[in-house]
Amino acid sequence: FLSSRDDQAATALAEAGAVGALSQALHRTQAKNPVATPALRTLGNFASIGENFAAAIVAEPLFLPPLVHLYSAEAETPKGLLKEATWLVSNIAVGQREAVVGAGLLPPLVQIVASAQFDLQREALFALRNLMAEPAYATSALEQGVLAPVVSFLRTQDPDAVMCALAVCG
């Protein structure tokens, strides 16, 4: 609860070593146990606060490997866990695009936006919007076939998804 309250509480948690401890917990279990969902949610809360928190998360050496593992084993990853991971990636991608793309997460996000269930597609769309703010990553996403799924979001009844798709298209 503290990580989602305010910057001061999140700062105190970060200074107490929560980001490193959460990254270690994800690494130890390859993000595949009951601890994974709340750990990803807490890290997502940190990342949503601002660039400094997202940078601190990405700087943790044990953070990216289990996250990448979740996507590499997508067929075996529970949908809820993949949704939390994608929400976290979306928050990190606001300012840490290079780390997200460098970890190889762009292709799985394009695949999810093209073929997953709507709520998971929606999370991937937001992550892709954040990544595609960088022209080089937009070009790469376009080359991987992101355009058709993004255009399909323009036809949905979800106003946030439509606005996100418009941002990608604009």
Coordinates of N, CA and C in Angstrom, one line a residue:
F1 N 0.8 -1.2 0.0 CA 0.0 0.0 0.0 C 0.9 1.3 0.0
L2 N 2.0 1.2 0.6 CA 2.8 2.4 0.7 C 3.4 2.8 -0.6
S3 N 3.7 1.9 -1.5 CA 4.3 2.3 -2.8 C 3.3 3.0 -3.7
S4 N 2.0 2.9 -3.4 CA 1.1 3.5 -4.3 C 0.5 4.8 -3.7
R5 N 1.0 5.2 -2.5 CA 0.4 6.3 -1.8 C 1.0 7.6 -2.2
D6 N 2.3 7.8 -2.1 CA 2.9 9.1 -2.5 C 4.4 8.9 -2.6
D7 N 5.0 10.0 -3.2 CA 6.4 9.9 -3.5 C 7.2 9.8 -2.2
Q8 N 6.8 10.4 -1.1 CA 7.5 10.3 0.1 C 7.6 8.9 0.7
A9 N 6.4 8.2 0.7 CA 6.4 6.9 1.2 C 7.2 5.9 0.2
A10 N 7.1 6.1 -1.1 CA 7.8 5.3 -2.0 C 9.3 5.6 -1.9
T11 N 9.7 6.8 -1.7 CA 11.1 7.1 -1.5 C 11.6 6.4 -0.3
A12 N 10.9 6.4 0.8 CA 11.3 5.7 2.0 C 11.4 4.2 1.8
L13 N 10.5 3.7 1.1 CA 10.6 2.2 0.7 C 11.8 1.9 -0.1
A14 N 12.1 2.8 -1.1 CA 13.2 2.6 -2.0 C 14.5 2.7 -1.2
E15 N 14.6 3.7 -0.3 CA 15.8 3.9 0.5 C 16.0 2.7 1.4
A16 N 14.9 2.1 1.8 CA 15.0 0.9 2.7 C 15.4 -0.4 1.9
G17 N 15.6 -0.3 0.6 CA 16.0 -1.4 -0.2 C 14.9 -2.2 -0.8
A18 N 13.7 -1.7 -0.8 CA 12.6 -2.5 -1.3 C 12.7 -2.9 -2.8
V19 N 13.2 -2.0 -3.6 CA 13.4 -2.3 -5.1 C 14.3 -3.5 -5.3
G20 N 15.5 -3.4 -4.6 CA 16.4 -4.6 -4.7 C 15.8 -5.9 -4.1
A21 N 15.1 -5.8 -3.0 CA 14.5 -7.0 -2.4 C 13.5 -7.6 -3.3
L22 N 12.6 -6.7 -4.0 CA 11.6 -7.2 -4.9 C 12.3 -7.8 -6.1
S23 N 13.3 -7.2 -6.6 CA 14.0 -7.7 -7.8 C 14.6 -9.1 -7.5
Q24 N 15.2 -9.2 -6.3 CA 15.8 -10.5 -5.8 C 14.7 -11.6 -5.7
A25 N 13.5 -11.2 -5.2 CA 12.4 -12.2 -5.0 C 12.0 -12.7 -6.4
L26 N 11.8 -11.7 -7.4 CA 11.5 -12.1 -8.7 C 12.5 -13.0 -9.3
H27 N 13.8 -12.7 -9.1 CA 14.9 -13.5 -9.7 C 14.9 -14.9 -9.1
R28 N 14.8 -15.0 -7.8 CA 14.9 -16.3 -7.2 C 13.9 -17.3 -7.7
T29 N 12.7 -16.8 -8.0 CA 11.6 -17.6 -8.4 C 11.3 -17.6 -9.9
Q30 N 12.1 -16.8 -10.6 CA 11.8 -16.6 -12.0 C 10.4 -16.1 -12.2
A31 N 9.9 -15.3 -11.3 CA 8.6 -14.6 -11.3 C 7.5 -15.6 -11.5
K32 N 7.6 -16.8 -10.9 CA 6.6 -17.8 -11.1 C 5.9 -18.3 -9.8
N33 N 5.9 -17.5 -8.8 CA 5.2 -18.0 -7.6 C 4.2 -16.9 -7.1
P34 N 3.5 -17.2 -6.0 CA 2.5 -16.2 -5.6 C 3.1 -14.9 -5.2
V35 N 4.3 -14.8 -5.0 CA 5.0 -13.5 -4.7 C 5.1 -12.6 -5.9
A36 N 5.1 -13.2 -7.1 CA 5.4 -12.5 -8.3 C 4.4 -11.4 -8.6
T37 N 3.1 -11.7 -8.5 CA 2.1 -10.6 -8.8 C 2.2 -9.4 -7.9
P38 N 2.2 -9.6 -6.6 CA 2.3 -8.4 -5.8 C 3.7 -7.7 -6.0
A39 N 4.7 -8.4 -6.2 CA 6.0 -7.8 -6.4 C 6.0 -7.0 -7.7
L40 N 5.4 -7.5 -8.8 CA 5.3 -6.8 -10.0 C 4.5 -5.5 -9.9
R41 N 3.4 -5.7 -9.1 CA 2.5 -4.5 -8.9 C 3.2 -3.5 -8.1
T42 N 3.9 -3.8 -7.1 CA 4.7 -2.9 -6.3 C 5.7 -2.1 -7.1
L43 N 6.5 -2.9 -7.9 CA 7.5 -2.3 -8.8 C 6.8 -1.4 -9.8
G44 N 5.6 -1.8 -10.3 CA 4.9 -0.9 -11.2 C 4.4 0.4 -10.5
N45 N 4.0 0.3 -9.3 CA 3.7 1.5 -8.5 C 4.9 2.4 -8.4
F46 N 6.0 1.8 -8.1 CA 7.3 2.7 -8.0 C 7.5 3.3 -9.4
A47 N 7.5 2.5 -10.4 CA 7.8 3.1 -11.8 C 6.8 4.2 -12.2
S48 N 5.6 4.1 -11.8 CA 4.6 5.0 -12.2 C 4.8 6.4 -11.5
I49 N 5.6 6.4 -10.5 CA 5.8 7.7 -9.7 C 6.6 8.6 -10.6
G50 N 7.6 8.1 -11.2 CA 8.5 9.0 -12.0 C 9.7 8.3 -12.5
E51 N 10.4 9.0 -13.3 CA 11.6 8.6 -14.0 C 12.7 8.1 -13.1
N52 N 12.9 8.7 -12.0 CA 14.0 8.3 -11.0 C 13.7 6.9 -10.5
F53 N 12.4 6.6 -10.2 CA 12.1 5.3 -9.7 C 12.2 4.2 -10.8
A54 N 11.7 4.5 -12.0 CA 11.9 3.6 -13.1 C 13.4 3.3 -13.4
A55 N 14.2 4.3 -13.3 CA 15.6 4.2 -13.6 C 16.2 3.3 -12.5
A56 N 15.8 3.5 -11.2 CA 16.3 2.7 -10.1 C 15.9 1.2 -10.3
I57 N 14.7 0.9 -10.8 CA 14.3 -0.4 -11.0 C 15.1 -1.1 -12.1
V58 N 15.3 -0.4 -13.2 CA 16.0 -1.0 -14.3 C 17.5 -1.1 -14.0
A59 N 18.0 -0.3 -13.1 CA 19.4 -0.4 -12.7 C 19.7 -1.6 -11.8
E60 N 18.6 -2.2 -11.3 CA 18.8 -3.5 -10.4 C 19.2 -4.6 -11.4
P61 N 20.4 -5.2 -11.2 CA 20.9 -6.2 -12.1 C 20.0 -7.4 -12.2
L62 N 19.3 -7.7 -11.1 CA 18.4 -8.9 -11.1 C 17.0 -8.7 -11.6
F63 N 16.7 -7.4 -12.0 CA 15.3 -7.1 -12.4 C 14.9 -7.7 -13.8
L64 N 15.7 -7.4 -14.8 CA 15.2 -7.7 -16.1 C 15.2 -9.2 -16.5
P65 N 16.1 -10.0 -16.0 CA 16.1 -11.4 -16.4 C 14.8 -12.1 -16.1
P66 N 14.2 -12.0 -14.9 CA 12.9 -12.7 -14.7 C 11.8 -12.1 -15.5
L67 N 11.8 -10.8 -15.7 CA 10.8 -10.2 -16.5 C 10.9 -10.7 -18.0
V68 N 12.0 -10.8 -18.5 CA 12.2 -11.3 -19.9 C 11.7 -12.8 -19.9
H69 N 12.0 -13.5 -18.8 CA 11.6 -14.9 -18.8 C 10.1 -15.1 -18.8
L70 N 9.4 -14.2 -18.2 CA 7.9 -14.2 -18.3 C 7.4 -14.1 -19.7
Y71 N 8.1 -13.3 -20.5 CA 7.6 -13.2 -21.9 C 8.1 -14.3 -22.8
S72 N 9.3 -14.8 -22.5 CA 9.8 -15.9 -23.3 C 9.0 -17.2 -23.1
A73 N 8.3 -17.3 -22.0 CA 7.5 -18.5 -21.6 C 6.0 -18.1 -21.6
E74 N 5.7 -17.2 -22.6 CA 4.3 -16.6 -22.5 C 3.2 -17.6 -22.5
A75 N 3.4 -18.7 -23.2 CA 2.3 -19.7 -23.3 C 2.1 -20.3 -21.9
E76 N 3.1 -20.4 -21.1 CA 3.0 -21.0 -19.7 C 2.8 -19.9 -18.6
T77 N 2.9 -18.7 -19.0 CA 2.7 -17.6 -18.0 C 1.2 -17.3 -17.8
P78 N 0.7 -17.4 -16.6 CA -0.7 -17.0 -16.3 C -1.0 -15.6 -16.8
K79 N -2.2 -15.5 -17.4 CA -2.6 -14.2 -18.0 C -2.4 -13.1 -17.0
G80 N -2.9 -13.3 -15.8 CA -2.8 -12.2 -14.8 C -1.4 -11.7 -14.5
L81 N -0.5 -12.7 -14.5 CA 0.9 -12.4 -14.2 C 1.5 -11.6 -15.4
L82 N 1.1 -12.0 -16.6 CA 1.6 -11.4 -17.8 C 1.0 -9.9 -17.9
K83 N -0.2 -9.8 -17.5 CA -0.8 -8.5 -17.5 C -0.1 -7.5 -16.5
E84 N 0.2 -8.0 -15.3 CA 1.0 -7.2 -14.3 C 2.4 -6.8 -14.9
A85 N 3.0 -7.8 -15.5 CA 4.4 -7.6 -16.1 C 4.3 -6.5 -17.2
T86 N 3.2 -6.6 -18.0 CA 3.1 -5.7 -19.1 C 2.8 -4.3 -18.6
W87 N 2.0 -4.2 -17.5 CA 1.7 -2.9 -16.9 C 3.0 -2.3 -16.4
L88 N 3.8 -3.1 -15.7 CA 5.1 -2.6 -15.2 C 6.0 -2.1 -16.4
V89 N 6.1 -2.9 -17.5 CA 6.9 -2.5 -18.6 C 6.4 -1.2 -19.2
S90 N 5.0 -1.0 -19.2 CA 4.5 0.2 -19.7 C 5.0 1.4 -18.9
N91 N 5.0 1.2 -17.6 CA 5.4 2.3 -16.7 C 6.9 2.6 -16.9
I92 N 7.7 1.5 -17.0 CA 9.1 1.7 -17.2 C 9.4 2.3 -18.6
A93 N 8.6 2.0 -19.6 CA 8.9 2.4 -21.0 C 8.7 3.9 -21.1
V94 N 8.1 4.6 -20.2 CA 8.0 6.0 -20.3 C 9.3 6.7 -20.4
G95 N 10.3 6.3 -19.7 CA 11.6 6.9 -19.7 C 12.8 6.0 -19.9
Q96 N 12.5 4.7 -19.8 CA 13.6 3.7 -19.9 C 13.4 2.9 -21.2
R97 N 13.1 3.5 -22.3 CA 12.8 2.8 -23.5 C 14.0 1.9 -23.9
E98 N 15.2 2.4 -23.9 CA 16.3 1.7 -24.3 C 16.5 0.4 -23.5
A99 N 16.3 0.4 -22.2 CA 16.4 -0.8 -21.4 C 15.3 -1.8 -21.8
V100 N 14.1 -1.4 -22.0 CA 13.0 -2.3 -22.4 C 13.3 -2.9 -23.8
V101 N 13.7 -2.1 -24.7 CA 14.0 -2.6 -26.1 C 15.2 -3.5 -26.0
G102 N 16.2 -3.0 -25.3 CA 17.5 -3.8 -25.2 C 17.3 -5.2 -24.6
A103 N 16.3 -5.3 -23.7 CA 16.0 -6.6 -23.1 C 15.3 -7.5 -24.0
G104 N 14.9 -7.0 -25.2 CA 14.2 -7.8 -26.1 C 12.7 -7.9 -25.9
L105 N 12.1 -6.9 -25.3 CA 10.7 -6.9 -24.9 C 9.7 -6.3 -26.0
L106 N 10.3 -5.7 -27.0 CA 9.4 -5.1 -28.1 C 8.7 -6.2 -28.9
P107 N 9.4 -7.2 -29.4 CA 8.7 -8.3 -30.1 C 7.5 -8.9 -29.3
P108 N 7.7 -9.3 -28.1 CA 6.6 -9.9 -27.3 C 5.4 -9.0 -27.2
L109 N 5.7 -7.7 -27.0 CA 4.6 -6.7 -26.8 C 3.8 -6.6 -28.1
V110 N 4.5 -6.6 -29.2 CA 3.8 -6.6 -30.5 C 3.0 -7.8 -30.7
Q111 N 3.5 -8.9 -30.3 CA 2.8 -10.2 -30.4 C 1.5 -10.2 -29.5
I112 N 1.7 -9.7 -28.3 CA 0.5 -9.6 -27.4 C -0.5 -8.7 -28.0
V113 N -0.1 -7.5 -28.4 CA -1.1 -6.5 -28.9 C -1.9 -7.1 -30.2
A114 N -1.2 -8.0 -30.9 CA -1.8 -8.6 -32.1 C -2.7 -9.8 -31.8
S115 N -2.5 -10.5 -30.7 CA -3.1 -11.8 -30.6 C -3.7 -12.2 -29.2
A116 N -3.5 -11.4 -28.2 CA -3.9 -11.8 -26.8 C -5.4 -11.4 -26.6
Q117 N -5.9 -11.7 -25.4 CA -7.2 -11.2 -25.0 C -7.2 -9.7 -24.8
F118 N -8.3 -9.1 -25.0 CA -8.4 -7.6 -25.0 C -7.7 -6.9 -23.9
D119 N -7.9 -7.4 -22.6 CA -7.3 -6.6 -21.5 C -5.8 -6.7 -21.5
L120 N -5.3 -7.8 -22.0 CA -3.8 -7.9 -22.1 C -3.3 -7.1 -23.3
Q121 N -4.1 -7.2 -24.4 CA -3.7 -6.4 -25.6 C -3.7 -4.9 -25.2
R122 N -4.6 -4.5 -24.4 CA -4.7 -3.1 -24.0 C -3.5 -2.6 -23.2
E123 N -3.0 -3.5 -22.3 CA -1.8 -3.2 -21.5 C -0.6 -3.1 -22.5
A124 N -0.5 -4.0 -23.4 CA 0.6 -4.0 -24.4 C 0.5 -2.7 -25.3
L125 N -0.7 -2.3 -25.6 CA -0.8 -1.1 -26.4 C -0.3 0.1 -25.7
F126 N -0.5 0.2 -24.4 CA 0.0 1.4 -23.6 C 1.5 1.3 -23.6
A127 N 2.1 0.1 -23.4 CA 3.5 -0.1 -23.4 C 4.1 0.3 -24.7
L128 N 3.5 -0.1 -25.8 CA 4.0 0.2 -27.1 C 3.9 1.7 -27.4
R129 N 2.8 2.3 -27.0 CA 2.8 3.8 -27.1 C 3.9 4.5 -26.5
N130 N 4.3 4.1 -25.3 CA 5.4 4.7 -24.5 C 6.7 4.4 -25.3
L131 N 6.9 3.2 -25.8 CA 8.1 2.9 -26.5 C 8.2 3.6 -27.8
M132 N 7.1 3.7 -28.5 CA 7.1 4.3 -29.9 C 7.2 5.8 -29.9
A133 N 7.3 6.4 -28.7 CA 7.6 7.8 -28.6 C 9.0 8.1 -29.1
E134 N 9.8 7.1 -29.2 CA 11.1 7.2 -29.7 C 11.0 6.7 -31.2
P135 N 11.3 7.6 -32.2 CA 11.1 7.2 -33.6 C 11.8 5.9 -34.0
A136 N 13.0 5.6 -33.5 CA 13.6 4.4 -33.9 C 12.8 3.1 -33.5
Y137 N 12.2 3.2 -32.3 CA 11.5 2.1 -31.8 C 10.1 2.0 -32.5
A138 N 9.6 3.2 -32.9 CA 8.4 3.2 -33.7 C 8.6 2.5 -35.0
T139 N 9.7 2.8 -35.7 CA 10.0 2.1 -36.9 C 10.1 0.6 -36.8
S140 N 10.8 0.2 -35.7 CA 11.0 -1.2 -35.4 C 9.6 -1.9 -35.2
A141 N 8.8 -1.3 -34.4 CA 7.4 -1.8 -34.1 C 6.6 -1.9 -35.4
L142 N 6.7 -0.9 -36.2 CA 6.0 -1.0 -37.5 C 6.5 -2.1 -38.4
E143 N 7.8 -2.3 -38.4 CA 8.4 -3.4 -39.2 C 7.9 -4.8 -38.6
Q144 N 7.6 -4.8 -37.3 CA 7.1 -6.1 -36.7 C 5.6 -6.3 -36.8
G145 N 4.9 -5.4 -37.5 CA 3.5 -5.6 -37.7 C 2.5 -5.0 -36.7
V146 N 2.9 -3.9 -36.1 CA 2.1 -3.4 -35.0 C 0.9 -2.5 -35.5
L147 N 1.0 -2.1 -36.8 CA 0.0 -1.2 -37.3 C -1.4 -1.7 -37.3
A148 N -1.7 -2.9 -37.9 CA -3.0 -3.4 -37.9 C -3.7 -3.6 -36.6
P149 N -3.0 -4.2 -35.6 CA -3.6 -4.3 -34.3 C -3.9 -2.9 -33.6
V150 N -3.0 -1.9 -33.9 CA -3.3 -0.6 -33.3 C -4.5 0.0 -33.9
V151 N -4.6 -0.1 -35.2 CA -5.8 0.4 -35.9 C -7.1 -0.3 -35.4
S152 N -7.0 -1.5 -35.1 CA -8.2 -2.2 -34.6 C -8.7 -1.6 -33.3
F153 N -7.8 -1.1 -32.5 CA -8.2 -0.4 -31.3 C -9.0 0.8 -31.5
L154 N -8.9 1.4 -32.7 CA -9.7 2.6 -33.0 C -11.2 2.2 -33.1
R155 N -11.5 0.9 -33.2 CA -12.9 0.5 -33.4 C -13.5 0.0 -32.0
T156 N -12.7 0.0 -31.0 CA -13.2 -0.5 -29.7 C -14.1 0.6 -29.0
Q157 N -14.8 0.1 -28.0 CA -15.7 1.0 -27.2 C -14.9 1.5 -25.9
D158 N -13.6 1.2 -25.8 CA -12.8 1.6 -24.7 C -12.2 3.0 -25.0
P159 N -12.7 4.1 -24.4 CA -12.1 5.4 -24.8 C -10.6 5.5 -24.5
D160 N -10.1 5.0 -23.5 CA -8.7 5.1 -23.2 C -7.9 4.3 -24.2
A161 N -8.3 3.2 -24.6 CA -7.6 2.4 -25.7 C -7.7 3.2 -27.0
V162 N -8.8 3.8 -27.3 CA -8.9 4.5 -28.6 C -8.0 5.7 -28.5
M163 N -7.9 6.4 -27.4 CA -7.0 7.6 -27.3 C -5.5 7.1 -27.4
C164 N -5.2 6.0 -26.8 CA -3.9 5.5 -26.9 C -3.5 5.1 -28.3
A165 N -4.5 4.5 -29.0 CA -4.2 4.1 -30.4 C -4.1 5.4 -31.3
L166 N -4.9 6.4 -31.0 CA -4.7 7.7 -31.7 C -3.4 8.3 -31.5
A167 N -2.9 8.2 -30.2 CA -1.5 8.7 -29.9 C -0.5 8.0 -30.7
V168 N -0.6 6.6 -30.9 CA 0.3 5.9 -31.6 C 0.2 6.3 -33.1
C169 N -1.0 6.4 -33.6 CA -1.2 6.7 -35.0 C -0.8 8.2 -35.4
G170 N -0.9 9.1 -34.4 CA -0.7 10.5 -34.6 C 0.8 10.8 -34.6

